[in-house]
Coordinates of C-alpha atoms and ligand atoms in Angstrom, one line a residue:
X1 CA -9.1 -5.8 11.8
X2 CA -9.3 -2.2 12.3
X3 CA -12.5 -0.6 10.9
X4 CA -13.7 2.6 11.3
X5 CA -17.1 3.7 11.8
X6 CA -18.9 7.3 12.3
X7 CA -22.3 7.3 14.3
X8 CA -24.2 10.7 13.7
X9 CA -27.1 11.0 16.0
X10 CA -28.4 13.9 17.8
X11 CA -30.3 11.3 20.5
X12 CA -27.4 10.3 23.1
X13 CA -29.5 7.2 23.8
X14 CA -28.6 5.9 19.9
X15 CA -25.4 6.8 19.9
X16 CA -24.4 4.7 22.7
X17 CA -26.7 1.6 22.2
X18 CA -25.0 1.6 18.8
X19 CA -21.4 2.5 19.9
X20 CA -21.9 -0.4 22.1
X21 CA -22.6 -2.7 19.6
X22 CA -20.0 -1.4 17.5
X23 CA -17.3 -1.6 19.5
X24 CA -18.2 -5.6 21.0
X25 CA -17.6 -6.4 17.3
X26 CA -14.2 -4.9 17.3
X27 CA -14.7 -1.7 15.2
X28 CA -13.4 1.9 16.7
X29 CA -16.3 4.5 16.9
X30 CA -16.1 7.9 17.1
X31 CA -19.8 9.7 17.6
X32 CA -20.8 13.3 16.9
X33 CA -24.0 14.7 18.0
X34 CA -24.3 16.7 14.6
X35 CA -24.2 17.2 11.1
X36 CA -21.7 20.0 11.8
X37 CA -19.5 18.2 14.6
X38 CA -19.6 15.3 11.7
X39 CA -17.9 17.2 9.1
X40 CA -15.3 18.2 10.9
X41 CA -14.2 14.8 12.3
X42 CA -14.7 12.6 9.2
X43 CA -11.7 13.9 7.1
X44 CA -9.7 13.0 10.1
X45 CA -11.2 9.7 11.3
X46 CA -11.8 8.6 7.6
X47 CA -14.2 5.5 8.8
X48 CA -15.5 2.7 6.3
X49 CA -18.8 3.5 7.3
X50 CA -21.1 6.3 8.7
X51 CA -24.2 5.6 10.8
X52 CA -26.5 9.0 10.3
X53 CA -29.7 9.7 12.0
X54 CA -32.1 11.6 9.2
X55 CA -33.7 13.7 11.9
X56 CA -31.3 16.2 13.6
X57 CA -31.9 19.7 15.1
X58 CA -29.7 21.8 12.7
X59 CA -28.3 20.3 9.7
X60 CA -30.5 17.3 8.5
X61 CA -29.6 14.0 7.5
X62 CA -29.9 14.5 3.5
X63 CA -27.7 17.8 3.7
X64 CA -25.0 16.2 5.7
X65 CA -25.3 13.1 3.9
X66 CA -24.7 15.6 0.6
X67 CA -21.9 17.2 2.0
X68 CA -20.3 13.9 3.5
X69 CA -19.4 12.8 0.0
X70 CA -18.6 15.7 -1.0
X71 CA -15.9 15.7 1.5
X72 CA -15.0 12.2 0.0
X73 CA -17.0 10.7 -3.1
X74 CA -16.2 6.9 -1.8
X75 CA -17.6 7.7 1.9
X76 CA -20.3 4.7 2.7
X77 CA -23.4 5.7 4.9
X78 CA -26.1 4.0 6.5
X79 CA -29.0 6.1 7.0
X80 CA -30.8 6.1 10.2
X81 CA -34.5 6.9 9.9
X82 CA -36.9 7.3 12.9
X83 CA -40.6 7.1 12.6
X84 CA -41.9 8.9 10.1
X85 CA -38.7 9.4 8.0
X86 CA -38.3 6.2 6.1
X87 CA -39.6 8.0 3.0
X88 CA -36.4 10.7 3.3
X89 CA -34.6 7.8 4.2
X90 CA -35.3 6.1 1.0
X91 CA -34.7 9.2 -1.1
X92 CA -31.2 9.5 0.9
X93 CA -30.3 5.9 -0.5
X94 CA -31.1 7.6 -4.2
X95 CA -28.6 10.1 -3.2
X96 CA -25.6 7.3 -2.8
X97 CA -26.8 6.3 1.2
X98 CA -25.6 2.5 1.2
X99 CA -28.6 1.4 2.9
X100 CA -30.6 2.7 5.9
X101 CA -32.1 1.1 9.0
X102 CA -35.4 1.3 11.0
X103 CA -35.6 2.6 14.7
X104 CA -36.0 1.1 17.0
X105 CA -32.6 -0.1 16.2
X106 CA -32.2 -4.1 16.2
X107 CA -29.3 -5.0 17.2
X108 CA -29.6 -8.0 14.6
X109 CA -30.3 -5.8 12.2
X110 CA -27.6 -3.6 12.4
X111 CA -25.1 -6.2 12.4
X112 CA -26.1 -7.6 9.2
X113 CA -26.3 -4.2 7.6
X114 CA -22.8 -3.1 9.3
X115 CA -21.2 -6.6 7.9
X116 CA -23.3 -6.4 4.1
X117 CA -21.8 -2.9 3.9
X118 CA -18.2 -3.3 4.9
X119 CA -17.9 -6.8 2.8
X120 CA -19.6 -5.6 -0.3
X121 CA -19.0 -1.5 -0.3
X122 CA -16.3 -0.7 1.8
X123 CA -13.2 -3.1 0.6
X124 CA -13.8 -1.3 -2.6
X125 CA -13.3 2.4 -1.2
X126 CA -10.5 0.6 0.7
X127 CA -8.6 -0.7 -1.9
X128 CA -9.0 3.0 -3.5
X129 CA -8.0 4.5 -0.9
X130 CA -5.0 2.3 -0.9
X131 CA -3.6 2.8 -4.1
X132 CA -4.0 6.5 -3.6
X133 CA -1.6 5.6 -1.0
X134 CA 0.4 3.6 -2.3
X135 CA 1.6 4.7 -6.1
X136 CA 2.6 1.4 -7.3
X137 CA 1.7 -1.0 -9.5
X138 CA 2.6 -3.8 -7.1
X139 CA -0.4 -3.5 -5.0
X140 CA -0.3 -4.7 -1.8
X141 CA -3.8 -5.7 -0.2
X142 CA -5.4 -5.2 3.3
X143 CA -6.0 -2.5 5.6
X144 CA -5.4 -4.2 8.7
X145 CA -3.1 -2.6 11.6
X146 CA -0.1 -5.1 10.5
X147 CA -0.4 -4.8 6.8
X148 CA 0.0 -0.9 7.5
X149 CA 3.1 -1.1 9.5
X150 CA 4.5 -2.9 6.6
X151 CA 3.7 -0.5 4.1
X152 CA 4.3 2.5 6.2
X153 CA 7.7 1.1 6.6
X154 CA 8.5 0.0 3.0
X155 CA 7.1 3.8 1.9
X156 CA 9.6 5.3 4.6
X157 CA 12.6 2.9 3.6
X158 CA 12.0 3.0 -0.5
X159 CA 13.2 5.8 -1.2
X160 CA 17.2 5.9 1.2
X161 CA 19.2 3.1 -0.7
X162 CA 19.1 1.6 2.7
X163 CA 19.8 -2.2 2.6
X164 CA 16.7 -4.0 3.5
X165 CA 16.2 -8.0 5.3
X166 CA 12.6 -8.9 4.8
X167 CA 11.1 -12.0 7.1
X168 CA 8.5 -14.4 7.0
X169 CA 6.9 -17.4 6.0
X170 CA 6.0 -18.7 2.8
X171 CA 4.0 -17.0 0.8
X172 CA 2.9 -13.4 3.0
X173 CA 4.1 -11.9 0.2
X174 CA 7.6 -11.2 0.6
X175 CA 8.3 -10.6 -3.0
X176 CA 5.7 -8.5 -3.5
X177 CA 7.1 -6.1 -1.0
X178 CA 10.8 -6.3 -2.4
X179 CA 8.9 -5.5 -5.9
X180 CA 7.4 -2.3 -4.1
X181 CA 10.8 -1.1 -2.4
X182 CA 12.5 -0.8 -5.7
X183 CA 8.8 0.9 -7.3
X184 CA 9.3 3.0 -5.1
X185 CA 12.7 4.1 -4.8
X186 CA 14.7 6.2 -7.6
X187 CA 16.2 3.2 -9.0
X188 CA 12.8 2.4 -10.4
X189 CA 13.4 3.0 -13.8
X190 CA 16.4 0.4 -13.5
X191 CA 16.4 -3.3 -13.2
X192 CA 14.8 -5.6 -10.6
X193 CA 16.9 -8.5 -10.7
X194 CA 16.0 -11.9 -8.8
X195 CA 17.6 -14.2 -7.4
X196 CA 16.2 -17.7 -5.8
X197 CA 19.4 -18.5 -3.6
X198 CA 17.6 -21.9 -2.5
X199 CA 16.7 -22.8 -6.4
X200 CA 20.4 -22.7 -7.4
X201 CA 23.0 -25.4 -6.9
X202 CA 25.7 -24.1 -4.4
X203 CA 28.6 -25.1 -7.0
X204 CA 26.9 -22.5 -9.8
X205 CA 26.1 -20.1 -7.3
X206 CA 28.7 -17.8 -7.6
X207 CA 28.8 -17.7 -11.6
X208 CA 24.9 -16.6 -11.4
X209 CA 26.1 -14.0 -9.2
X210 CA 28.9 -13.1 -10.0
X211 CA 29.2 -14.3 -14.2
X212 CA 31.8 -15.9 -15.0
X213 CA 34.8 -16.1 -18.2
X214 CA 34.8 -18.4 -20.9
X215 CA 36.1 -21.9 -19.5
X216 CA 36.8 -20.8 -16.5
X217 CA 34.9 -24.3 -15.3
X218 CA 33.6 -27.3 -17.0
X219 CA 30.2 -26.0 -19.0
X220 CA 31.8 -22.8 -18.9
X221 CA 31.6 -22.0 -22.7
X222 CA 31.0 -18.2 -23.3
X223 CA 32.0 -15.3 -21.1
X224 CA 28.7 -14.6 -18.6
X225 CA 27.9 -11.3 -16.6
X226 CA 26.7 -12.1 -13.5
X227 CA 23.3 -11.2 -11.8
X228 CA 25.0 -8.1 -9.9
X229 CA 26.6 -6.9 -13.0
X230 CA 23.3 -7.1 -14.6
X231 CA 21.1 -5.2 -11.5
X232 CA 23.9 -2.3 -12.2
X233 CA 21.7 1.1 -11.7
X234 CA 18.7 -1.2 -9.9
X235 CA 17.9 -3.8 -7.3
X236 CA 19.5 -7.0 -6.6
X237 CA 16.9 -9.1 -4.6
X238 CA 18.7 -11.7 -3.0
X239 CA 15.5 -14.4 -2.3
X240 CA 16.1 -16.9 0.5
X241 CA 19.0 -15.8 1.1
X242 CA 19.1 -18.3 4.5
X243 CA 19.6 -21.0 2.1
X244 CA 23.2 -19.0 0.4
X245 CA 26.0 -21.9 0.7
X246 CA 29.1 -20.5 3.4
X247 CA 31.2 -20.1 0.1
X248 CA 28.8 -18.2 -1.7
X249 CA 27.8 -15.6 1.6
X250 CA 31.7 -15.0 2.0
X251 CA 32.0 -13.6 -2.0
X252 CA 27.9 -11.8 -1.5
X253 CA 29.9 -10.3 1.7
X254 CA 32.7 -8.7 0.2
X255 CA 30.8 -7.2 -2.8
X256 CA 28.3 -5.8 -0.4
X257 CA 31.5 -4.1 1.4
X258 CA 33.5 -3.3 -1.3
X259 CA 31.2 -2.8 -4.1
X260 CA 32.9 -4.5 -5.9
X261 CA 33.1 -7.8 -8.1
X262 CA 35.2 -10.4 -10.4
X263 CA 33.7 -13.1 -12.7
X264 CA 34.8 -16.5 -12.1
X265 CA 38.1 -16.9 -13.5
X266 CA 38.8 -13.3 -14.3
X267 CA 41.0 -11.4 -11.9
X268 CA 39.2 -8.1 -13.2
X269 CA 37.4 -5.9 -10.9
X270 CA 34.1 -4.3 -11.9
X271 CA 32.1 -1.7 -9.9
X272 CA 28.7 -2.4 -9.3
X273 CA 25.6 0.1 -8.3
X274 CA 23.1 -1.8 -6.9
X275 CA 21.3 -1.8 -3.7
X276 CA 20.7 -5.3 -2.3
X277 CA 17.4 -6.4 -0.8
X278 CA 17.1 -9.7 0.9
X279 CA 14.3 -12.1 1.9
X280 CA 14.2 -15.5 4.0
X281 CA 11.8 -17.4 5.5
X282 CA 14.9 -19.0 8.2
X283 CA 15.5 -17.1 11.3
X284 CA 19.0 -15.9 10.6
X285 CA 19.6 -15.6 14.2
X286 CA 19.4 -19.3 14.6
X287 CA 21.3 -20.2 11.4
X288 CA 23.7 -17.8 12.6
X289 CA 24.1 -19.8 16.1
X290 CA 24.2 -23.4 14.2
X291 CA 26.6 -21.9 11.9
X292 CA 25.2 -22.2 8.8
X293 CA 24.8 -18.3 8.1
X294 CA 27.1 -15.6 8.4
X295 CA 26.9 -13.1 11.3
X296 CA 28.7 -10.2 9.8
X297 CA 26.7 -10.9 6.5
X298 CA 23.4 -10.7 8.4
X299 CA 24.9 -7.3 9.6
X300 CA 25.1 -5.9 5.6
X301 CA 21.8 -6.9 4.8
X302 CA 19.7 -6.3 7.7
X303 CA 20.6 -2.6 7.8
X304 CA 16.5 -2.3 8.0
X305 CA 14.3 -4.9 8.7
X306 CA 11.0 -5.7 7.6
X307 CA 9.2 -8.4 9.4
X308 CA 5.7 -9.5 7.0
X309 CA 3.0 -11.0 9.4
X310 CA 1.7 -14.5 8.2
X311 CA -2.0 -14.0 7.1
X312 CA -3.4 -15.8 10.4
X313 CA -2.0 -12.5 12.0
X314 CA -3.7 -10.1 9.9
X315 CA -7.3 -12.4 9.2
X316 CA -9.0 -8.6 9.0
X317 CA -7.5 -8.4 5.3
X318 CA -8.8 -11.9 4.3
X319 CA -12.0 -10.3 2.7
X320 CA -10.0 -8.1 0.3
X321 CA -7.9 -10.8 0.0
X322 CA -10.2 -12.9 -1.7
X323 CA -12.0 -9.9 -3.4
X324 CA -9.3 -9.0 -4.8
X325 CA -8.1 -11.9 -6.2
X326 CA -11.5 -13.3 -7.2
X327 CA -11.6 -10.3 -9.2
X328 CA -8.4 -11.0 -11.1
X329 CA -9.2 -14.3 -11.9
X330 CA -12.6 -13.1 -13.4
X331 CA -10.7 -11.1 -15.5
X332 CA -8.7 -13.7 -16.5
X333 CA -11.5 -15.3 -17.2
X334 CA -12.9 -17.8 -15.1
X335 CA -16.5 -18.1 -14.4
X336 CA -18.0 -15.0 -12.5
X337 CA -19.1 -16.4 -9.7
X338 CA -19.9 -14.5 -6.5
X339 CA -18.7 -15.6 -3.0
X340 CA -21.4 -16.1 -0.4
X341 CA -20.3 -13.8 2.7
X342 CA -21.0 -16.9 4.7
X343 CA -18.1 -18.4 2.8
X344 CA -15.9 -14.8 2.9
X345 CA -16.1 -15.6 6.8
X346 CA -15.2 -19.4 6.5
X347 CA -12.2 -18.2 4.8
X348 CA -11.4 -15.9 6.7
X349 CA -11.4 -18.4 9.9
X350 CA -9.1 -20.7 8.6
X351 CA -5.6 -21.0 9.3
X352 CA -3.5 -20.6 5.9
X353 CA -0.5 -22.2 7.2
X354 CA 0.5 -21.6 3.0
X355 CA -0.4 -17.9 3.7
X356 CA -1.5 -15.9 0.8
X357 CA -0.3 -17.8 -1.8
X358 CA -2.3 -20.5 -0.5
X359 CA -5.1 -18.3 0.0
X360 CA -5.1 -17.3 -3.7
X361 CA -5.1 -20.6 -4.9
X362 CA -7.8 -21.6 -2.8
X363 CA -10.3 -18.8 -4.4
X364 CA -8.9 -20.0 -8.2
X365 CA -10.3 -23.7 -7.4
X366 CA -13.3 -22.4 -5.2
X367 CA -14.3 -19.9 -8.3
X368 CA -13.4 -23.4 -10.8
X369 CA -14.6 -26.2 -8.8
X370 CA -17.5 -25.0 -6.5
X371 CA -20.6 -26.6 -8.3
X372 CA -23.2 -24.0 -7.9
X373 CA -23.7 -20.7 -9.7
X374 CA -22.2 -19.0 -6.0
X375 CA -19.4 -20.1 -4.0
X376 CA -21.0 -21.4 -0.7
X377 CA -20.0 -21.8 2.7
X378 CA -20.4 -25.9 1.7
X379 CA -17.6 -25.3 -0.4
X380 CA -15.1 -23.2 1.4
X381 CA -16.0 -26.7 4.3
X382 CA -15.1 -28.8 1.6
X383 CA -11.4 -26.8 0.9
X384 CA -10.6 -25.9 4.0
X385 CA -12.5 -28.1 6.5
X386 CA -10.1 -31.3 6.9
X387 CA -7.2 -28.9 7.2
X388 CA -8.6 -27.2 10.3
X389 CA -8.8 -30.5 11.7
X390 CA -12.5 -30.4 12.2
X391 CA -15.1 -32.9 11.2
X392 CA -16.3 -32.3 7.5
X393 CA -19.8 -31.8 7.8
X394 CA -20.8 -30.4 4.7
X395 CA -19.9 -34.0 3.1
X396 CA -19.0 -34.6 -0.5
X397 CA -15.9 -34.7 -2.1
X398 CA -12.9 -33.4 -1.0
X399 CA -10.2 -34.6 -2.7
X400 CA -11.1 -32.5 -5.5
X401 CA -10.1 -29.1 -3.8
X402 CA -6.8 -30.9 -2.2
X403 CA -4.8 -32.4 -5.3
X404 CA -1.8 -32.1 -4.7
X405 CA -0.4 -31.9 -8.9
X406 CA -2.2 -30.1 -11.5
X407 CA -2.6 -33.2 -13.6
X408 CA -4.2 -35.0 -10.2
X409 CA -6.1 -31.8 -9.7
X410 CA -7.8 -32.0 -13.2
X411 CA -8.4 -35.3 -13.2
X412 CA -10.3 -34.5 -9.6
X413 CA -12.1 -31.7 -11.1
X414 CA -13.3 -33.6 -13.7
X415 CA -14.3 -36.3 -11.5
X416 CA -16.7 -33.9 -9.1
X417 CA -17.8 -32.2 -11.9
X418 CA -18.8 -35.4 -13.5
X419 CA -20.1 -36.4 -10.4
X420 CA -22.2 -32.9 -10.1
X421 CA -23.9 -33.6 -13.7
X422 CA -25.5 -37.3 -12.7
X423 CA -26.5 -36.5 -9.6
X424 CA -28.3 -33.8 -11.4
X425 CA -29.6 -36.8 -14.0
X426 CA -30.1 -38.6 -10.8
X427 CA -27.7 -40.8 -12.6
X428 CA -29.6 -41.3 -15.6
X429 CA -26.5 -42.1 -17.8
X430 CA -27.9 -41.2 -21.7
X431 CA -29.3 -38.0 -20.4
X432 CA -26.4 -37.2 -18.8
X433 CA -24.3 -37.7 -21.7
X434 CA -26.9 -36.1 -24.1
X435 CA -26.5 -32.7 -21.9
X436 CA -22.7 -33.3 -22.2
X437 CA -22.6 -33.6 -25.7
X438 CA -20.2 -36.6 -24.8
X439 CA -20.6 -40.2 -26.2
X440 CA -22.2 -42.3 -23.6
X441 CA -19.9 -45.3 -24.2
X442 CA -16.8 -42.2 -23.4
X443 CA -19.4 -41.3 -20.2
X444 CA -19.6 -45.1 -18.9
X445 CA -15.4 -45.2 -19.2
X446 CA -15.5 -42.0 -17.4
X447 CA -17.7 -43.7 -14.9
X448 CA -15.6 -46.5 -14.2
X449 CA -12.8 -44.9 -14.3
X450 CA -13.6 -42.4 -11.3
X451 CA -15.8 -45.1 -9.5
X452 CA -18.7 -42.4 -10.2
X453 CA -21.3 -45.5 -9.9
X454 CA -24.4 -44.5 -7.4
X455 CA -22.6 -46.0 -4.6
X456 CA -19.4 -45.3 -5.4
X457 CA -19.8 -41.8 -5.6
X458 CA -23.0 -40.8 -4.0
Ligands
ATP501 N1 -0.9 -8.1 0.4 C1 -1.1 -8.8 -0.8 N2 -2.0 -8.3 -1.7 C2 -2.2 -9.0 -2.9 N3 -1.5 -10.1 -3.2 C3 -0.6 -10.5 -2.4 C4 -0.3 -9.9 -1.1 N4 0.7 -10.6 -0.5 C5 1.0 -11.6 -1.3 N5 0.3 -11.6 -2.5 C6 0.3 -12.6 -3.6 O1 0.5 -13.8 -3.0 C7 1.5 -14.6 -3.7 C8 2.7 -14.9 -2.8 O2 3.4 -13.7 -2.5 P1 5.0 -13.6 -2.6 O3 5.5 -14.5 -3.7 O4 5.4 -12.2 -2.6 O5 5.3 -14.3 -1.2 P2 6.7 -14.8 -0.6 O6 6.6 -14.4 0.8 O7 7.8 -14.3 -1.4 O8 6.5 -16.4 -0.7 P3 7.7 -17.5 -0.6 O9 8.3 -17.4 0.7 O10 6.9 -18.7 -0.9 O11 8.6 -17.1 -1.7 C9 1.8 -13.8 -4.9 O12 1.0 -14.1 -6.0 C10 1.5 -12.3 -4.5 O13 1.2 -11.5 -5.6
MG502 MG1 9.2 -15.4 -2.5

């Protein structure tokens, strides 16, 4: 994860004890020796955080602090205050500091006030600064080094009508970046079309593709355009593309060289407009050497590739990640509840062989399921614990959080939720069922049903 920090100290002896620290938890530093020096580096460095000392020959703390966000109203600082200054300290926190710390510095200390601030403040200046970046509406989260390259090259690709192969596995969020390619390009204002290539049986392939005339086949019963006719003027995105029958790549291949098409059964040509972006999770290369994909098809789409890192690649995002999406969940309304940063890190440790879409999900049943009024590390164990292979320690029930159907996964939730409320009642059924508003005949069933009985599910 690449994170930025600012240490302004006019002692030498701060600036490295604290660089020092920094830097051994992975963060680039840059130090300046004034309120002047700092000024001139931040707008160029633009770091998450600044460290500034309140003392300094020259321009004080408070005034740099002042002109600091003017530079940039989101800038995040962490006052430093020696002896003596922890009342100017104070009143710089009343001026937007995020916090400030005590010398002698700890390095303890500073580590918990470096990871509160860059959990909690910065990923929301980040995410600003992000959609300043990129103007879309398709936003694509995370600020680490990988997630950059992608965007940097989606921004610099958008705009040519260059064709474009993304890669990589399920759900990194290979849609989301074919979504941004057209927002971004001048055919924005015309269609997106999709296409699932492995969702569609081979023999109807070509009709969805191409349309087709009125009983040209059996089930053929009206005339049908085609999705190319339809992304005329927009974007055609072809999604796993890997899993495109021979028959069908051979007819993709020579409208993508001709630019042109026919419907089934018509002997019409029609020229199409449409630029063609692609996606697969299959290395073409080897589909290509078993013979089940095209080589000179591979050629026409992969005029640029775009390679999205699986999420155990990029783990610096995982924080915004699940900020963001616990935020959009809350808005569509499930219980505000805030995630522990003990359980931020759990998540972020773990693997996500399911990627982001897997990630996502997980905060949706952590913010549903997790019994307490926070999301706890307990919980993110109880999710993500078995998966990583290690021994579940934090106990309870974790079949809850790995349903595999929705209507298994209700039932489950029901079940530990259930199983929350008596142990509450320390089983103490009426009571239980009096604070339910539920019959306790319906509780007992319940009971049964889930083998909720002290031993059963204690
Ligand atoms: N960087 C990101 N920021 C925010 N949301 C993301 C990001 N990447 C993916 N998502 C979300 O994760 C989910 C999965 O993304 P998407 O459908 O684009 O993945 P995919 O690579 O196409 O997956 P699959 O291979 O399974 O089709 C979507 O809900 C998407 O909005
Ligand atoms: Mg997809």
């Amino acid at each position: 994860m690449s994170r930025r920090v600012l240490i302004v100290d006019d002692e030498k002896g701060i600036r490295e004890a604290l660089k020092q620290v920094l830097e051994y938890e992975e963060i680039e530093v840059q130090t300046c020796a004034s309120g002047h020096e700092a000024l001139r580096v931040y707008p160029e460095f633009q770091p998450h955080l600044v460290f500034l000392d309140v003392k300094m020959e020259g321009m004080d703390g408070l005034e740099t602090l002042k002109r600091t966000r003017e530079l940039d109203p989101h800038a995040q600082v962490v006052m430093i205050s020696g002896h003596g200054t922890i009342q100017t300290a104070v009143e710089a926190t009343q001026l937007g500091a995020y916090d400030f710390l005590e010398k002698p510095l700890d390095t303890d200390r500073i580590l918990l006030t470096l990871r509160n601030a860059l959990e909690h403040v910065v990923l929301v200046s980040e995410n600003v600064r992000l959609k300043r970046e990129v103007h879309t509406q398709y936003e694509i989260v995370g600020s680490s080094k990988a997630i950059r390259a992608v965007i940097e090259r989606l921004q610099k690709v958008a705009p040519t009508p260059a064709r474009v192969l993304i890669t990589g596995q399920n759900g990194t969020g290979k849609e989301l970046v074919a979504r941004a390619i057209h927002a971004l390009s001048p055919r924005a204002a015309g269609p997106f079309v999709e296409v699932n290539c492995a969702a569609i049986p081979s023999e109807l392939i070509e009709s969805e593709l191409f349309g087709h005339m009125k009983g040209s086949f059996t089930g053929a019963f009206a005339d049908r355009a085609g999705k190319f006719e339809l992304a005329d003027g927009g974007t055609l995105f072809l999604d796993e593309i890997g899993d495109m029958s021979l028959s069908a790549q051979a007819k993709v291949l020579r409208a993508l060289q001709e630019g042109v098409i026919s419907r089934v059964g018509s002997g019409k040509t029609l020229t199409v407009d449409v630029r063609v972006v692609a996606a697969t999770n299959k290395h073409l290369e080897q589909e290509i050497r078993e013979g089940r994909f095209r080589e000179d098809l591979m050629y026409r789409v992969n005029v640029v590739p775009i390679d999205v890192p699986p999420l155990r690649a990029r783990r610096g995002d995982i924080p915004e990640l699940v900020a963001h999406f616990a935020a959009e969940l809350i808005r569509g309304g499930l219980p505000p509840k805030e995630i522990e940063p003990a359980a931020v890190q759990r998540l972020t440790a773990h693997d996500w062989p399911g990627n982001i879409r897997e990630l996502k999900n997980g905060v949706e049943r952590l913010l549903i399921l997790a019994p307490g009024a926070t999301v706890t590390e307990a919980d993110v164990e109880r999710l993500v614990g078995k998966a990583d292979g290690a021994r579940n320690d934090a106990g309870g029930d974790a079949t809850w959080l790995r349903a595999g159907t929705f209507e298994e996964f209700k039932q489950a939730a029901e079940r530990a939720f259930l199983l929350t409320k008596l142990q509450q009642h320390d089983w103490n059924v009426s009571e239980t069922a009096r604070t339910l508003q539920m019959p306790r005949s319906n509780l007992y069933k319940k009971i049964e049903r889930y083998g909720l009985g002290r031993k059963g599910g204690a």
